[in-house]
Short mmCIF file of C-alpha atoms in Angstrom, two decimals:
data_model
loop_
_atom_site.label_atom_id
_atom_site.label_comp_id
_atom_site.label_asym_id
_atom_site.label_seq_id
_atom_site.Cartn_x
_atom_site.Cartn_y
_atom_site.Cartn_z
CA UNK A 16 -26.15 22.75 2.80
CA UNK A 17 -26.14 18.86 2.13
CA UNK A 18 -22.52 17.72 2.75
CA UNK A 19 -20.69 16.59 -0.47
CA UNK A 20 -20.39 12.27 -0.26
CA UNK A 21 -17.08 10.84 -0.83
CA UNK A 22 -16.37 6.55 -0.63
CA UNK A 23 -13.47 5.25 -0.35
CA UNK A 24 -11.84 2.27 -1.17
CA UNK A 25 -9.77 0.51 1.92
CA UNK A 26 -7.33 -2.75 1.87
CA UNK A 27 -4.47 -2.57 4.42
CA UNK A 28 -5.12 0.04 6.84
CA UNK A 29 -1.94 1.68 8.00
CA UNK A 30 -2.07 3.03 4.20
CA UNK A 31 -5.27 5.10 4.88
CA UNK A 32 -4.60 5.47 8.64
CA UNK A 33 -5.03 9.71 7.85
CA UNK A 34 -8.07 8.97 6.58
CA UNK A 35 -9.47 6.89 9.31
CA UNK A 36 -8.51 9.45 11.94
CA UNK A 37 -9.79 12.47 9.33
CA UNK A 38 -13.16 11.03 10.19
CA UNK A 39 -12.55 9.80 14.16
CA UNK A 40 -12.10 13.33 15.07
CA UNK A 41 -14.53 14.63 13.08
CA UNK A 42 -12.32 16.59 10.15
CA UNK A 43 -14.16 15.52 7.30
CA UNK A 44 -17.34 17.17 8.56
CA UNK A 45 -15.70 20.85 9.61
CA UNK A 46 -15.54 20.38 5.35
CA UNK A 47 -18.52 19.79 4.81
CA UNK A 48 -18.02 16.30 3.87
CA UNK A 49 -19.54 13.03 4.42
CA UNK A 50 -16.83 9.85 3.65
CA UNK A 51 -17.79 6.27 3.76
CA UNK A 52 -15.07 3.36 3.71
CA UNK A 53 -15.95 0.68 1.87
CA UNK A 54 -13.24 -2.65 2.02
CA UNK A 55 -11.83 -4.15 -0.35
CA UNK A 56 -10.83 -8.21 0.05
CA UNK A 57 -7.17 -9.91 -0.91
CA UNK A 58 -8.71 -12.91 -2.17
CA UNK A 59 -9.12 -16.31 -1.85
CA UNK A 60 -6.10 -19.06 -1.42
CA UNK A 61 -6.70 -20.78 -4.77
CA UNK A 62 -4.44 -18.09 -6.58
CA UNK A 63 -1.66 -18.67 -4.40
CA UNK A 64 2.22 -19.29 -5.78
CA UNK A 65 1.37 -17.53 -9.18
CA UNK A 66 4.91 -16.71 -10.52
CA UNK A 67 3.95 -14.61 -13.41
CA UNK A 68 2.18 -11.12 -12.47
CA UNK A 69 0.30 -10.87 -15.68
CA UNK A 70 -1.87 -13.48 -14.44
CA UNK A 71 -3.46 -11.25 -11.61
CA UNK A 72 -5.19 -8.06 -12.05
CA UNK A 73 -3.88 -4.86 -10.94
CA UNK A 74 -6.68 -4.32 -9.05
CA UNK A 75 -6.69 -7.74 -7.07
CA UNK A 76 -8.27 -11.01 -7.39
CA UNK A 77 -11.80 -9.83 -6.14
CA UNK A 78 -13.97 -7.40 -7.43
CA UNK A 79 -12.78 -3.49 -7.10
CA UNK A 80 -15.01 -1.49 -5.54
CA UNK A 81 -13.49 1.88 -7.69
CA UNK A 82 -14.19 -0.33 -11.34
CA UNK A 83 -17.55 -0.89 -10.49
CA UNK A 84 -18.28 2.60 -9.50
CA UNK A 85 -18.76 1.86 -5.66
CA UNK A 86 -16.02 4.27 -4.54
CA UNK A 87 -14.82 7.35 -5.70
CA UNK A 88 -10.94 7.69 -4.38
CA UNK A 89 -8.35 4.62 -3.84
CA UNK A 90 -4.74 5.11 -2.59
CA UNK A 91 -1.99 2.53 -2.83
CA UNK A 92 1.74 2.12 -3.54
CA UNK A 93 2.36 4.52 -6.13
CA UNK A 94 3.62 1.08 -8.45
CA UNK A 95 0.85 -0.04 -8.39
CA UNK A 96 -1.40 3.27 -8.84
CA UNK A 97 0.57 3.70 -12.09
CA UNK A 98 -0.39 0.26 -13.12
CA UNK A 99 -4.04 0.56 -12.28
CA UNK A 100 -4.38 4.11 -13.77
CA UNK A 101 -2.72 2.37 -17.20
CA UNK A 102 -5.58 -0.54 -16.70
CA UNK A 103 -8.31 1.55 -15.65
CA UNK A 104 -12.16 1.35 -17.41
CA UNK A 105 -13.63 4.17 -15.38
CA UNK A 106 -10.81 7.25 -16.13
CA UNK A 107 -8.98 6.88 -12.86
CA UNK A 108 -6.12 8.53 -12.74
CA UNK A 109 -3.62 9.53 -10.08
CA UNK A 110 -4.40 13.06 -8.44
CA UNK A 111 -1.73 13.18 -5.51
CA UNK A 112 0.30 11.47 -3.34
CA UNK A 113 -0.77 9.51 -0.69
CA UNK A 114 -0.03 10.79 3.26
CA UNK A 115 1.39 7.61 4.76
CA UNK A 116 4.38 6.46 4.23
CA UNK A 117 4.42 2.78 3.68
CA UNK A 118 6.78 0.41 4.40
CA UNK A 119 7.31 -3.64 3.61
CA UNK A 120 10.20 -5.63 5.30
CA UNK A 121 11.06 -8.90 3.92
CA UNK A 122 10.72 -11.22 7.24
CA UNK A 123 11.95 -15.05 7.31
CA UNK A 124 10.79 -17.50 10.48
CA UNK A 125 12.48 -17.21 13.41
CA UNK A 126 15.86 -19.62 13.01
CA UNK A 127 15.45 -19.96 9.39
CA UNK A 128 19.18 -20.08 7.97
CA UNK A 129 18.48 -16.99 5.31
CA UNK A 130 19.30 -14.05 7.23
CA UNK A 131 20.58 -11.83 5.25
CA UNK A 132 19.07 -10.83 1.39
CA UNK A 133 21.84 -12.52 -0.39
CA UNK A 134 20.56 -15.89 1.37
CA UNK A 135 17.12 -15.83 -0.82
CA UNK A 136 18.90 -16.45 -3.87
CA UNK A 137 16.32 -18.47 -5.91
CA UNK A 138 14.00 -18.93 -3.06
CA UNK A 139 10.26 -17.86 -3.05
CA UNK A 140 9.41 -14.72 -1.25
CA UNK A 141 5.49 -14.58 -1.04
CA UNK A 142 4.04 -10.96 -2.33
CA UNK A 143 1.14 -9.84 -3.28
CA UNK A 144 1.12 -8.71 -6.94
CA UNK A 145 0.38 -5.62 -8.13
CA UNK A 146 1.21 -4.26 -4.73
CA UNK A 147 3.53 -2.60 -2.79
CA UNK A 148 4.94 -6.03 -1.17
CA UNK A 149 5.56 -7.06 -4.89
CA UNK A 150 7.31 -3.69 -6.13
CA UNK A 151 9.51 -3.42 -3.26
CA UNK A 152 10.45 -6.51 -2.75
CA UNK A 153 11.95 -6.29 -6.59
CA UNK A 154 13.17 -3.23 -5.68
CA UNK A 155 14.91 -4.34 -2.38
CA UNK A 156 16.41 -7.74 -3.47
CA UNK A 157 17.65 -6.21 -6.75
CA UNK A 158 20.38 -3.89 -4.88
CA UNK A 159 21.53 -7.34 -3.53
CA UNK A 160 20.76 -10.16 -6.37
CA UNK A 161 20.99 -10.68 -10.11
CA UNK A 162 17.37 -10.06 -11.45
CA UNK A 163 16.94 -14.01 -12.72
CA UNK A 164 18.18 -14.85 -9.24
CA UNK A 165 15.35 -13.18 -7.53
CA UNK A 166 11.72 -14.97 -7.29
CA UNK A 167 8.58 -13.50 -6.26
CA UNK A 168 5.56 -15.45 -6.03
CA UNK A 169 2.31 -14.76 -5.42
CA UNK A 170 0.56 -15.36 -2.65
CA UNK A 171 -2.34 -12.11 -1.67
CA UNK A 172 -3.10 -10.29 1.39
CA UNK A 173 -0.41 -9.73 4.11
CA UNK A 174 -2.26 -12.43 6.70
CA UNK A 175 -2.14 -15.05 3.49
CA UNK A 176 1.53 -13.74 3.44
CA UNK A 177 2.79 -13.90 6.72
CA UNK A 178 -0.07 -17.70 7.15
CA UNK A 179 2.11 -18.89 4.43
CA UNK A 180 5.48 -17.67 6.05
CA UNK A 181 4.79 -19.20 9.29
CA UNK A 182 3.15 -22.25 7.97
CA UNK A 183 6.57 -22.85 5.93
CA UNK A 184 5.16 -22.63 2.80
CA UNK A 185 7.60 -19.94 1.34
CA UNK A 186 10.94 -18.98 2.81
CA UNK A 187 10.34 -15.44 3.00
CA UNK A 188 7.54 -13.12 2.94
CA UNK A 189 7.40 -9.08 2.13
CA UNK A 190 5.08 -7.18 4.90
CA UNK A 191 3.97 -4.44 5.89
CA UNK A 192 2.34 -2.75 9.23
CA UNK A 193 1.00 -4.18 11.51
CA UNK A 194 2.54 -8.08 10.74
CA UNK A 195 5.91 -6.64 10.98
CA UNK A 196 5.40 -5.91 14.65
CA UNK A 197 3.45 -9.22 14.97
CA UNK A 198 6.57 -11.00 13.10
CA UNK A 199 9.10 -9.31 15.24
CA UNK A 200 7.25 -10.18 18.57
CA UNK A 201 7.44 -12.99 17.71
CA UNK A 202 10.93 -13.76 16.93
CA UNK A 203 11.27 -13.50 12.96
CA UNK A 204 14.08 -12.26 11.31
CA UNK A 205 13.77 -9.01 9.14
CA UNK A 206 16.30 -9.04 6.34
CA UNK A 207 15.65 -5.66 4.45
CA UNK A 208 13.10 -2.82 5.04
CA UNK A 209 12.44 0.46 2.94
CA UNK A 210 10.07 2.96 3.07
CA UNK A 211 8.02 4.41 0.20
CA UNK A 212 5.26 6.44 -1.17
CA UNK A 213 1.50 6.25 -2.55
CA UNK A 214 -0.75 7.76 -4.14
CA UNK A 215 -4.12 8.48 -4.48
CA UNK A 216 -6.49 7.38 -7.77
CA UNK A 217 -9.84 9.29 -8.13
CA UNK A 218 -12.76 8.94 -10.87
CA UNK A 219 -13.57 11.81 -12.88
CA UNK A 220 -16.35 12.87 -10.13
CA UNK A 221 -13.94 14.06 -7.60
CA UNK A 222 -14.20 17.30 -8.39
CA UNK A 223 -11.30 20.31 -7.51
CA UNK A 224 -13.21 21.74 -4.52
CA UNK A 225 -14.06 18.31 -2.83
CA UNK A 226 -10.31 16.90 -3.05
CA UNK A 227 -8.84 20.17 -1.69
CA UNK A 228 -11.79 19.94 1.34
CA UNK A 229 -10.22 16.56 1.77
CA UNK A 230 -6.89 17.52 2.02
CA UNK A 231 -7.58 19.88 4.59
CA UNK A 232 -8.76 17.42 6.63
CA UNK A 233 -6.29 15.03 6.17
CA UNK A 234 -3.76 18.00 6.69
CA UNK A 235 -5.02 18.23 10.24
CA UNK A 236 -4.95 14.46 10.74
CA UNK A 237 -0.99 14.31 10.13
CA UNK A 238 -0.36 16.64 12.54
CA UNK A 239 -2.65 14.27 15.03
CA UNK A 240 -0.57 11.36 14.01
CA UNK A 241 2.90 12.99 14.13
CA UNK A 242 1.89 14.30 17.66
CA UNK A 243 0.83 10.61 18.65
CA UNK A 244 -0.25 7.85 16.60
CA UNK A 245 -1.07 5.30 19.47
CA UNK A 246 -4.60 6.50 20.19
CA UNK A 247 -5.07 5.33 16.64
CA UNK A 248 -3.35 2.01 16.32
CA UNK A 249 -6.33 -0.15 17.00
CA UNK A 250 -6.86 0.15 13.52
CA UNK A 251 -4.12 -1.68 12.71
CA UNK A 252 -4.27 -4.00 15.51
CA UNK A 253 -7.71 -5.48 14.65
CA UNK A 254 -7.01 -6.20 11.62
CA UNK A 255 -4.92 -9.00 13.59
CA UNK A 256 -6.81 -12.43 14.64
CA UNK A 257 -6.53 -13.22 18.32
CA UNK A 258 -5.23 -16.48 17.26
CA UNK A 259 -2.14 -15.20 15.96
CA UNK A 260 -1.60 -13.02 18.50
CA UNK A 261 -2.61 -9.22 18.67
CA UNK A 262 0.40 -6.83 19.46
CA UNK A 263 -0.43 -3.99 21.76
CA UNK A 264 0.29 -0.13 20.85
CA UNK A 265 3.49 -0.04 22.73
CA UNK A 266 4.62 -2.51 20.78
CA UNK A 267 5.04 -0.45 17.35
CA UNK A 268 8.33 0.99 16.23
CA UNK A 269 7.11 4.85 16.42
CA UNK A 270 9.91 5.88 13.77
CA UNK A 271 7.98 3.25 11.39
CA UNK A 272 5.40 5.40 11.40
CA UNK A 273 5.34 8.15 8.81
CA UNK A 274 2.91 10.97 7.66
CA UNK A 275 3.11 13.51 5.40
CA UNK A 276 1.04 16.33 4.02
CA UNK A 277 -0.96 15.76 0.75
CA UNK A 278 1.29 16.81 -2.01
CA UNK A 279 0.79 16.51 -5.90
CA UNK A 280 2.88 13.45 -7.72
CA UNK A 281 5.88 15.05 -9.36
CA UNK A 282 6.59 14.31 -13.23
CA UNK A 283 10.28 13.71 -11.93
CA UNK A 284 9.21 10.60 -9.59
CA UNK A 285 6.88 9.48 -11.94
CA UNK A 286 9.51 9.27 -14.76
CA UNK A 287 11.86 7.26 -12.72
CA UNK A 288 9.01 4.79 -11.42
CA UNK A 289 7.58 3.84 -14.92
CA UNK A 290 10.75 3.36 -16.27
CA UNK A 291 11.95 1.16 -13.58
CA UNK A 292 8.77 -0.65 -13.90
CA UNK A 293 9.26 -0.88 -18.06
CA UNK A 294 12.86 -2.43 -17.64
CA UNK A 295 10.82 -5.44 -15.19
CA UNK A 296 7.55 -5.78 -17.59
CA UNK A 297 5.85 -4.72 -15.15
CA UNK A 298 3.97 -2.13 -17.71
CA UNK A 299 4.12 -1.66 -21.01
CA UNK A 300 6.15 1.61 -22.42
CA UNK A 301 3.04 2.79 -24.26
CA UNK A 302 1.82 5.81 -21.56
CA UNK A 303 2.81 9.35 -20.66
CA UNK A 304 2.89 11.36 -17.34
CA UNK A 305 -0.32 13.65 -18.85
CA UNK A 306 -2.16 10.25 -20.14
CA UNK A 307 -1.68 8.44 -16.15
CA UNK A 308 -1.25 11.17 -13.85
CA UNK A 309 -3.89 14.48 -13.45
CA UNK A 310 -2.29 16.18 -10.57
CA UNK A 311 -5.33 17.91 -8.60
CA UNK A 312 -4.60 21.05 -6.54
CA UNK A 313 -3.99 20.16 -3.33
CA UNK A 314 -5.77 23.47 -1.58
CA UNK A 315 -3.83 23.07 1.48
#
């Protein structure tokens, strides 16, 4: 029998590390499955410092690969998934949460005088919109700040973020894995860090059968990467110039590094994201769970 051909669409890899190991050891084709990656890019500078999200597609500054039909699944903060299934052309929709666990620390330079949230009153912290630096960094700062006294600003991928960080060219910066590491190696401060979910987006070709095949496979890469994840972390790692300076497995919090099971996106969560993201502008209040979310089952 032919195997069934998924593609999927990557940016930051510690989101889709499950994925990536779901194919190293070979998971994918015990299902009878054949899965391409294809990557997606942050960017270019010239949109940097952007203040106002609406200005910046959900799905990026460059061209999405899942829009123009050249992959079939995309995962992401789950923010941003609800935003993208609200703006999608193609029916995309979100069909179950994502396996790893993000997280995004807001990080200032090493000896900068804000070290603690409260100190970013005002000040730019660079994000990328439409992502899961931009979400949570509203999210974090908002449990310590007035909303008009918080600033976000845009400034794309987490290299641009953490370039622009070190370069001095915002005060703070919201990142995720692996430039936390790099950051904390090398001396920057982290002033807040949470955790938080994803979720996957498939087009209306991902049929039932096929997504619960995948899940199965990324079932048994969890268990891989809660057993161990550093046989694995060069994925992470090379995403890191030698220039700035590549951290080595060792170097990795291991607690920062979460996986979970597939799981369908509960109504409950959903409600209290897209109303949180109403109250900001961030969407408009014109959707329903049933018209973004089309739960598939999860066959694990």
């Amino acid at each position: 029998m032919a195997e069934k051909k998924i593609t999927m669409e990557l940016m930051s890899l510690v989101f889709s590390l499950p994925q990536l190991v779901a194919k190293d050891e070979g998971y994918y084709a015990e299902e009878g499955l054949e899965v391409e990656f294809v990557a997606k890019g942050y960017g270019e500078r010239g949109v940097s410092y952007l203040d106002d999200h609406e200005l910046v597609s959900s799905f990026g500054t460059t061209r999405s690969n899942f829009e123009t039909g050249g992959a079939n699944l995309y995962r992401a903060c789950e923010w941003g998934q609800i935003r993208r299934s609200h703006d999608s052309q193609v029916g995309g929709r979100v069909v179950g949460k994502r396996s790893a666990v993000g997280s995004q620390a807001i990080v200032t330079r090493p000896g900068a005088p804000e070290v603690h949230p409260q100190d970013l009153a005002g000040k730019p912290v660079a994000v990328n919109f439409h992502h899961g630096s931009h979400y949570l960094a509203l999210q974090a700062l908002e449990g310590f700040l007035p909303r008009e006294e918080i600033k976000v600003v845009h400034a794309g991928g987490p290299q641009r973020r953490f370039e622009a960080l070190r370069d001095g060219e915002v005060v703070a910066a919201a990142l995720m894995e692996p430039w936390i590491t790099v950051a904390e190696k090398q001396g920057y401060q982290v002033l807040a860090e949470a955790y938080y979910i994803g979720s996957e987006i498939a087009g209306p070709d991902v049929d039932e059968e096929t997504f619960q095949a995948l899940n199965r496979a990324v079932t048994k890469a969890v268990r891989k990467l809660n057993e161990d994840p550093r046989p694995y972390l060069h994925h992470l790692i090379g995403e890191v110039p030698d220039e700035i300076g590549k951290p080595a497995p060792e170097d990795f919090p291991r607690g920062r590094l979460r996986f979970i099971d597939p799981a369908p996106y509960p109504e409950e969560q959903f409600r209290r994201t897209y109303d949180w993201m109403v109250s900001w502008g961030l969407i408009k209040d014109d959707s329903t769970f049933d018209g973004l979310v089309s739960n598939l089952p999860i066959g694990v």
